[in-house]
PDB file of C-alpha atoms in Angstrom:
ATOM      1  CA  MET A   1     -30.057  -1.274   6.050  1.00  0.00           C
ATOM      2  CA  THR A   2     -29.168   1.457   8.514  1.00  0.00           C
ATOM      3  CA  ASP A   3     -31.363   0.047  11.307  1.00  0.00           C
ATOM      4  CA  ARG A   4     -29.335  -3.228  11.094  1.00  0.00           C
ATOM      5  CA  VAL A   5     -26.093  -1.456  12.004  1.00  0.00           C
ATOM      6  CA  GLN A   6     -24.748  -2.259  15.470  1.00  0.00           C
ATOM      7  CA  LEU A   7     -24.584   0.996  17.434  1.00  0.00           C
ATOM      8  CA  HIS A   8     -21.893   1.885  19.972  1.00  0.00           C
ATOM      9  CA  GLU A   9     -21.802   4.564  22.652  1.00  0.00           C
ATOM     10  CA  PRO A  10     -22.275   7.528  22.438  1.00  0.00           C
ATOM     11  CA  TYR A  11     -24.152   7.221  19.131  1.00  0.00           C
ATOM     12  CA  SER A  12     -27.896   6.750  18.902  1.00  0.00           C
ATOM     13  CA  ASP A  13     -28.104   7.111  15.142  1.00  0.00           C
ATOM     14  CA  SER A  14     -26.447   4.742  12.632  1.00  0.00           C
ATOM     15  CA  GLY A  15     -25.831   7.499  10.107  1.00  0.00           C
ATOM     16  CA  GLN A  16     -24.020   9.653  12.659  1.00  0.00           C
ATOM     17  CA  GLN A  17     -21.914   6.703  13.797  1.00  0.00           C
ATOM     18  CA  HIS A  18     -20.932   5.827  10.210  1.00  0.00           C
ATOM     19  CA  GLU A  19     -20.021   9.440   9.491  1.00  0.00           C
ATOM     20  CA  ALA A  20     -17.831   9.605  12.612  1.00  0.00           C
ATOM     21  CA  ASP A  21     -16.046   6.365  11.675  1.00  0.00           C
ATOM     22  CA  MET A  22     -15.317   7.596   8.170  1.00  0.00           C
ATOM     23  CA  MET A  23     -14.204  10.999   9.459  1.00  0.00           C
ATOM     24  CA  GLY A  24     -11.698   9.383  11.831  1.00  0.00           C
ATOM     25  CA  MET A  25     -10.301   7.255   9.031  1.00  0.00           C
ATOM     26  CA  SER A  26     -10.115  10.279   6.714  1.00  0.00           C
ATOM     27  CA  VAL A  27      -8.002  12.181   9.257  1.00  0.00           C
ATOM     28  CA  PHE A  28      -5.653   9.200   9.577  1.00  0.00           C
ATOM     29  CA  LEU A  29      -5.342   8.829   5.810  1.00  0.00           C
ATOM     30  CA  ALA A  30      -4.632  12.556   5.455  1.00  0.00           C
ATOM     31  CA  SER A  31      -1.687  12.211   7.855  1.00  0.00           C
ATOM     32  CA  GLU A  32      -0.373   9.311   5.748  1.00  0.00           C
ATOM     33  CA  ILE A  33      -0.687  11.376   2.576  1.00  0.00           C
ATOM     34  CA  MET A  34       1.371  14.156   4.164  1.00  0.00           C
ATOM     35  CA  LEU A  35       4.034  11.638   5.190  1.00  0.00           C
ATOM     36  CA  PHE A  36       4.446  10.174   1.715  1.00  0.00           C
ATOM     37  CA  GLY A  37       3.851  13.560   0.111  1.00  0.00           C
ATOM     38  CA  GLY A  38       7.121  14.782   1.608  1.00  0.00           C
ATOM     39  CA  LEU A  39       9.008  11.871   0.040  1.00  0.00           C
ATOM     40  CA  VAL A  40       7.351  12.415  -3.335  1.00  0.00           C
ATOM     41  CA  ILE A  41       8.337  16.087  -3.243  1.00  0.00           C
ATOM     42  CA  ALA A  42      11.919  15.125  -2.370  1.00  0.00           C
ATOM     43  CA  ILE A  43      12.095  12.807  -5.397  1.00  0.00           C
ATOM     44  CA  LEU A  44      10.651  15.494  -7.686  1.00  0.00           C
ATOM     45  CA  VAL A  45      13.130  18.087  -6.392  1.00  0.00           C
ATOM     46  CA  ILE A  46      16.039  15.728  -7.110  1.00  0.00           C
ATOM     47  CA  ARG A  47      14.632  15.151 -10.590  1.00  0.00           C
ATOM     48  CA  TYR A  48      14.273  18.926 -11.165  1.00  0.00           C
ATOM     49  CA  LEU A  49      17.772  19.809  -9.964  1.00  0.00           C
ATOM     50  CA  HIS A  50      19.586  16.834 -11.531  1.00  0.00           C
ATOM     51  CA  PRO A  51      17.502  15.559 -14.476  1.00  0.00           C
ATOM     52  CA  ALA A  52      20.232  13.669 -16.351  1.00  0.00           C
ATOM     53  CA  GLU A  53      21.653  11.990 -13.238  1.00  0.00           C
ATOM     54  CA  THR A  54      18.147  11.030 -12.050  1.00  0.00           C
ATOM     55  CA  VAL A  55      17.383   9.364 -15.391  1.00  0.00           C
ATOM     56  CA  GLU A  56      20.576   7.315 -15.094  1.00  0.00           C
ATOM     57  CA  ALA A  57      19.846   6.448 -11.450  1.00  0.00           C
ATOM     58  CA  SER A  58      16.329   5.271 -12.354  1.00  0.00           C
ATOM     59  CA  LYS A  59      17.870   2.735 -14.741  1.00  0.00           C
ATOM     60  CA  SER A  60      19.292   0.964 -11.664  1.00  0.00           C
ATOM     61  CA  LEU A  61      15.729  -0.092 -10.775  1.00  0.00           C
ATOM     62  CA  HIS A  62      14.062  -3.157 -12.281  1.00  0.00           C
ATOM     63  CA  LEU A  63      11.193  -1.823 -14.344  1.00  0.00           C
ATOM     64  CA  TRP A  64       9.430  -5.152 -14.924  1.00  0.00           C
ATOM     65  CA  ILE A  65       9.263  -5.956 -11.202  1.00  0.00           C
ATOM     66  CA  GLY A  66       7.766  -2.549 -10.471  1.00  0.00           C
ATOM     67  CA  ALA A  67       5.229  -3.014 -13.290  1.00  0.00           C
ATOM     68  CA  LEU A  68       4.290  -6.470 -12.047  1.00  0.00           C
ATOM     69  CA  ASN A  69       3.845  -5.168  -8.517  1.00  0.00           C
ATOM     70  CA  THR A  70       1.613  -2.389  -9.849  1.00  0.00           C
ATOM     71  CA  VAL A  71      -0.659  -5.002 -11.458  1.00  0.00           C
ATOM     72  CA  VAL A  72      -0.666  -7.014  -8.213  1.00  0.00           C
ATOM     73  CA  LEU A  73      -1.748  -4.029  -6.114  1.00  0.00           C
ATOM     74  CA  LEU A  74      -4.397  -2.834  -8.573  1.00  0.00           C
ATOM     75  CA  THR A  75      -5.883  -6.343  -8.614  1.00  0.00           C
ATOM     76  CA  SER A  76      -5.878  -6.384  -4.819  1.00  0.00           C
ATOM     77  CA  SER A  77      -7.782  -3.071  -4.791  1.00  0.00           C
ATOM     78  CA  LEU A  78     -10.470  -4.662  -6.951  1.00  0.00           C
ATOM     79  CA  LEU A  79     -10.714  -7.541  -4.474  1.00  0.00           C
ATOM     80  CA  VAL A  80     -11.074  -5.116  -1.560  1.00  0.00           C
ATOM     81  CA  ALA A  81     -13.942  -3.364  -3.339  1.00  0.00           C
ATOM     82  CA  LEU A  82     -15.605  -6.723  -3.993  1.00  0.00           C
ATOM     83  CA  GLY A  83     -15.091  -7.670  -0.350  1.00  0.00           C
ATOM     84  CA  VAL A  84     -16.807  -4.504   0.856  1.00  0.00           C
ATOM     85  CA  THR A  85     -19.701  -5.122  -1.532  1.00  0.00           C
ATOM     86  CA  ALA A  86     -20.009  -8.692  -0.262  1.00  0.00           C
ATOM     87  CA  ALA A  87     -19.957  -7.468   3.355  1.00  0.00           C
ATOM     88  CA  ARG A  88     -22.772  -5.013   2.643  1.00  0.00           C
ATOM     89  CA  ALA A  89     -24.722  -7.916   1.148  1.00  0.00           C
ATOM     90  CA  ALA A  90     -24.066  -9.952   4.331  1.00  0.00           C
ATOM     91  CA  SER A  91     -22.158 -12.612   2.379  1.00  0.00           C
ATOM     92  CA  ALA A  92     -19.550 -13.856   4.855  1.00  0.00           C
ATOM     93  CA  TRP A  93     -18.344 -16.530   2.393  1.00  0.00           C
ATOM     94  CA  TRP A  94     -17.400 -14.040  -0.331  1.00  0.00           C
ATOM     95  CA  THR A  95     -16.117 -11.431   2.110  1.00  0.00           C
ATOM     96  CA  THR A  96     -13.736 -13.920   3.688  1.00  0.00           C
ATOM     97  CA  ARG A  97     -12.350 -15.069   0.363  1.00  0.00           C
ATOM     98  CA  CYS A  98     -11.930 -11.571  -1.045  1.00  0.00           C
ATOM     99  CA  LEU A  99     -10.063 -10.351   2.042  1.00  0.00           C
ATOM    100  CA  PHE A 100      -7.836 -13.433   2.155  1.00  0.00           C
ATOM    101  CA  GLY A 101      -7.173 -12.910  -1.557  1.00  0.00           C
ATOM    102  CA  VAL A 102      -6.010  -9.352  -0.844  1.00  0.00           C
ATOM    103  CA  ALA A 103      -3.696 -10.606   1.904  1.00  0.00           C
ATOM    104  CA  ILE A 104      -2.184 -13.191  -0.458  1.00  0.00           C
ATOM    105  CA  LEU A 105      -1.626 -10.586  -3.177  1.00  0.00           C
ATOM    106  CA  GLY A 106      -0.008  -8.366  -0.565  1.00  0.00           C
ATOM    107  CA  LEU A 107       2.407 -11.176   0.251  1.00  0.00           C
ATOM    108  CA  VAL A 108       3.140 -11.580  -3.469  1.00  0.00           C
ATOM    109  CA  PHE A 109       3.934  -7.855  -3.612  1.00  0.00           C
ATOM    110  CA  LEU A 110       6.324  -8.111  -0.670  1.00  0.00           C
ATOM    111  CA  GLY A 111       7.962 -11.205  -2.160  1.00  0.00           C
ATOM    112  CA  LEU A 112       8.614  -9.429  -5.441  1.00  0.00           C
ATOM    113  CA  LYS A 113       9.888  -6.354  -3.609  1.00  0.00           C
ATOM    114  CA  THR A 114      12.277  -8.449  -1.554  1.00  0.00           C
ATOM    115  CA  TYR A 115      13.550 -10.128  -4.720  1.00  0.00           C
ATOM    116  CA  GLU A 116      14.103  -6.698  -6.280  1.00  0.00           C
ATOM    117  CA  TYR A 117      16.047  -5.528  -3.229  1.00  0.00           C
ATOM    118  CA  SER A 118      18.238  -8.638  -3.527  1.00  0.00           C
ATOM    119  CA  LEU A 119      19.029  -7.774  -7.160  1.00  0.00           C
ATOM    120  CA  GLU A 120      19.908  -4.204  -6.210  1.00  0.00           C
ATOM    121  CA  TYR A 121      22.053  -5.526  -3.381  1.00  0.00           C
ATOM    122  CA  ALA A 122      23.938  -7.721  -5.854  1.00  0.00           C
ATOM    123  CA  ASP A 123      24.337  -4.728  -8.191  1.00  0.00           C
ATOM    124  CA  GLY A 124      25.872  -2.739  -5.324  1.00  0.00           C
ATOM    125  CA  VAL A 125      23.234   0.024  -5.422  1.00  0.00           C
ATOM    126  CA  LEU A 126      21.189  -0.776  -2.316  1.00  0.00           C
ATOM    127  CA  PRO A 127      22.094   1.916   0.235  1.00  0.00           C
ATOM    128  CA  VAL A 128      23.481   0.843   3.615  1.00  0.00           C
ATOM    129  CA  LEU A 129      23.482  -2.871   2.739  1.00  0.00           C
ATOM    130  CA  SER A 130      25.525  -3.141  -0.476  1.00  0.00           C
ATOM    131  CA  ASP A 131      29.177  -3.776   0.313  1.00  0.00           C
ATOM    132  CA  PRO A 132      31.090  -2.527  -1.519  1.00  0.00           C
ATOM    133  CA  PRO A 133      28.700   0.130  -2.880  1.00  0.00           C
ATOM    134  CA  ARG A 134      28.970   0.773  -6.614  1.00  0.00           C
ATOM    135  CA  PHE A 135      27.087   4.038  -7.103  1.00  0.00           C
ATOM    136  CA  SER A 136      28.056   6.005 -10.204  1.00  0.00           C
ATOM    137  CA  GLY A 137      27.991   9.270  -8.250  1.00  0.00           C
ATOM    138  CA  SER A 138      26.519  11.203  -5.333  1.00  0.00           C
ATOM    139  CA  ILE A 139      23.214  11.868  -7.124  1.00  0.00           C
ATOM    140  CA  GLU A 140      22.580   8.173  -7.770  1.00  0.00           C
ATOM    141  CA  HIS A 141      23.413   7.492  -4.131  1.00  0.00           C
ATOM    142  CA  LEU A 142      20.961  10.206  -3.044  1.00  0.00           C
ATOM    143  CA  PHE A 143      18.258   8.920  -5.408  1.00  0.00           C
ATOM    144  CA  MET A 144      18.648   5.363  -4.141  1.00  0.00           C
ATOM    145  CA  ASN A 145      18.521   6.577  -0.529  1.00  0.00           C
ATOM    146  CA  VAL A 146      15.153   8.247  -1.112  1.00  0.00           C
ATOM    147  CA  TYR A 147      13.986   5.241  -3.149  1.00  0.00           C
ATOM    148  CA  LEU A 148      14.808   2.841  -0.316  1.00  0.00           C
ATOM    149  CA  MET A 149      13.162   5.108   2.257  1.00  0.00           C
ATOM    150  CA  ALA A 150       9.954   5.520   0.218  1.00  0.00           C
ATOM    151  CA  THR A 151       9.568   1.887  -0.872  1.00  0.00           C
ATOM    152  CA  GLY A 152      10.641   0.539   2.527  1.00  0.00           C
ATOM    153  CA  LEU A 153       8.072   2.701   4.312  1.00  0.00           C
ATOM    154  CA  HIS A 154       5.467   1.642   1.766  1.00  0.00           C
ATOM    155  CA  ALA A 155       6.338  -2.028   2.372  1.00  0.00           C
ATOM    156  CA  VAL A 156       5.744  -1.510   6.099  1.00  0.00           C
ATOM    157  CA  HIS A 157       2.278  -0.138   5.307  1.00  0.00           C
ATOM    158  CA  VAL A 158       1.591  -3.104   3.010  1.00  0.00           C
ATOM    159  CA  SER A 159       2.583  -5.461   5.856  1.00  0.00           C
ATOM    160  CA  ILE A 160       0.196  -3.706   8.252  1.00  0.00           C
ATOM    161  CA  GLY A 161      -2.576  -3.945   5.656  1.00  0.00           C
ATOM    162  CA  ILE A 162      -1.959  -7.670   5.162  1.00  0.00           C
ATOM    163  CA  ALA A 163      -2.212  -8.336   8.905  1.00  0.00           C
ATOM    164  CA  LEU A 164      -5.309  -6.134   9.177  1.00  0.00           C
ATOM    165  CA  LEU A 165      -7.243  -7.694   6.285  1.00  0.00           C
ATOM    166  CA  ALA A 166      -6.192 -11.268   7.056  1.00  0.00           C
ATOM    167  CA  GLY A 167      -7.364 -10.724  10.634  1.00  0.00           C
ATOM    168  CA  LEU A 168     -10.710  -9.373   9.423  1.00  0.00           C
ATOM    169  CA  ALA A 169     -11.104 -12.316   7.029  1.00  0.00           C
ATOM    170  CA  TRP A 170     -10.462 -14.722   9.883  1.00  0.00           C
ATOM    171  CA  ARG A 171     -12.982 -12.934  12.135  1.00  0.00           C
ATOM    172  CA  VAL A 172     -15.663 -12.878   9.433  1.00  0.00           C
ATOM    173  CA  GLY A 173     -15.072 -16.546   8.658  1.00  0.00           C
ATOM    174  CA  ARG A 174     -15.337 -17.451  12.352  1.00  0.00           C
ATOM    175  CA  GLY A 175     -18.452 -15.333  12.851  1.00  0.00           C
ATOM    176  CA  GLY A 176     -16.649 -12.864  15.106  1.00  0.00           C
ATOM    177  CA  LEU A 177     -17.614  -9.944  12.865  1.00  0.00           C
ATOM    178  CA  GLN A 178     -21.312  -9.660  12.149  1.00  0.00           C
ATOM    179  CA  LEU A 179     -22.398  -8.673   8.642  1.00  0.00           C
ATOM    180  CA  PRO A 180     -23.767  -6.305   7.573  1.00  0.00           C
ATOM    181  CA  GLN A 181     -23.953  -4.714  11.048  1.00  0.00           C
ATOM    182  CA  GLU A 182     -20.179  -4.209  11.257  1.00  0.00           C
ATOM    183  CA  THR A 183     -19.454  -3.578   7.594  1.00  0.00           C
ATOM    184  CA  VAL A 184     -17.936  -0.200   8.439  1.00  0.00           C
ATOM    185  CA  THR A 185     -14.930  -2.016   9.933  1.00  0.00           C
ATOM    186  CA  ILE A 186     -14.235  -3.572   6.541  1.00  0.00           C
ATOM    187  CA  GLU A 187     -14.951  -0.292   4.757  1.00  0.00           C
ATOM    188  CA  VAL A 188     -12.358   1.714   6.713  1.00  0.00           C
ATOM    189  CA  SER A 189      -9.806  -1.092   6.379  1.00  0.00           C
ATOM    190  CA  GLY A 190     -10.504  -1.151   2.657  1.00  0.00           C
ATOM    191  CA  LEU A 191      -9.858   2.595   2.498  1.00  0.00           C
ATOM    192  CA  TYR A 192      -6.471   2.014   4.121  1.00  0.00           C
ATOM    193  CA  TRP A 193      -5.604  -0.602   1.481  1.00  0.00           C
ATOM    194  CA  HIS A 194      -6.749   1.679  -1.334  1.00  0.00           C
ATOM    195  CA  LEU A 195      -4.443   4.385   0.039  1.00  0.00           C
ATOM    196  CA  VAL A 196      -1.520   1.935   0.034  1.00  0.00           C
ATOM    197  CA  ASP A 197      -2.297   1.228  -3.625  1.00  0.00           C
ATOM    198  CA  VAL A 198      -2.621   4.900  -4.546  1.00  0.00           C
ATOM    199  CA  ILE A 199       0.734   5.691  -2.918  1.00  0.00           C
ATOM    200  CA  TRP A 200       2.376   3.012  -5.059  1.00  0.00           C
ATOM    201  CA  VAL A 201       0.676   4.387  -8.170  1.00  0.00           C
ATOM    202  CA  PHE A 202       2.461   7.680  -7.441  1.00  0.00           C
ATOM    203  CA  LEU A 203       5.812   6.113  -6.504  1.00  0.00           C
ATOM    204  CA  TYR A 204       6.043   3.825  -9.525  1.00  0.00           C
ATOM    205  CA  PRO A 205       6.162   6.477 -12.280  1.00  0.00           C
ATOM    206  CA  ILE A 206       8.399   8.980 -10.466  1.00  0.00           C
ATOM    207  CA  LEU A 207      10.907   6.270  -9.494  1.00  0.00           C
ATOM    208  CA  TYR A 208      10.799   3.638 -12.241  1.00  0.00           C
ATOM    209  CA  LEU A 209       9.582   5.611 -15.259  1.00  0.00           C
ATOM    210  CA  ALA A 210      11.946   8.562 -14.782  1.00  0.00           C
ATOM    211  CA  ARG A 211      14.299   7.018 -17.361  1.00  0.00           C
TER     212      ARG A 211
END
């Protein structure tokens, strides 16, 4: 299959080009892990210093929405994997549908997240926006600040992923992305989506299951 890969300058070998593409994506993903890693550490420090208050603050979140969103993202990860497999098999029909399916599930995730924010706004525990705020104390306020920062930043990444994968699906469907020659483009985009899912898998238990 390697001799069917479309080569770009300065590469003369498909294996070397693929390795360079994956290396570049790995460096980018590592920077994202460090970004979210700082937020995860902040949440864990709050939990360590104020365990009882953190448990009470976690009860402000809507567990069932977080659980449903976890299922949505895990299902989308499966679709991404199927899309990459279809791309390697040069099946534009399946690749297009899998990637569009991921984009739709991403929109479902954002819709549920927006609904959850609206509930927290009504409860008076959404930082900055709730007026008047009804936090039980400074620790709940701090916890909700970090929660909003982490989930809001994650939602931005989900939005980028939706645009990226929907764009790829459109290009594959229109014949603008040749398969399997340009499968690596779908592979690196799929890695980005998997990272978005993995980040949520870490955020969900430390935020929602801390009760």
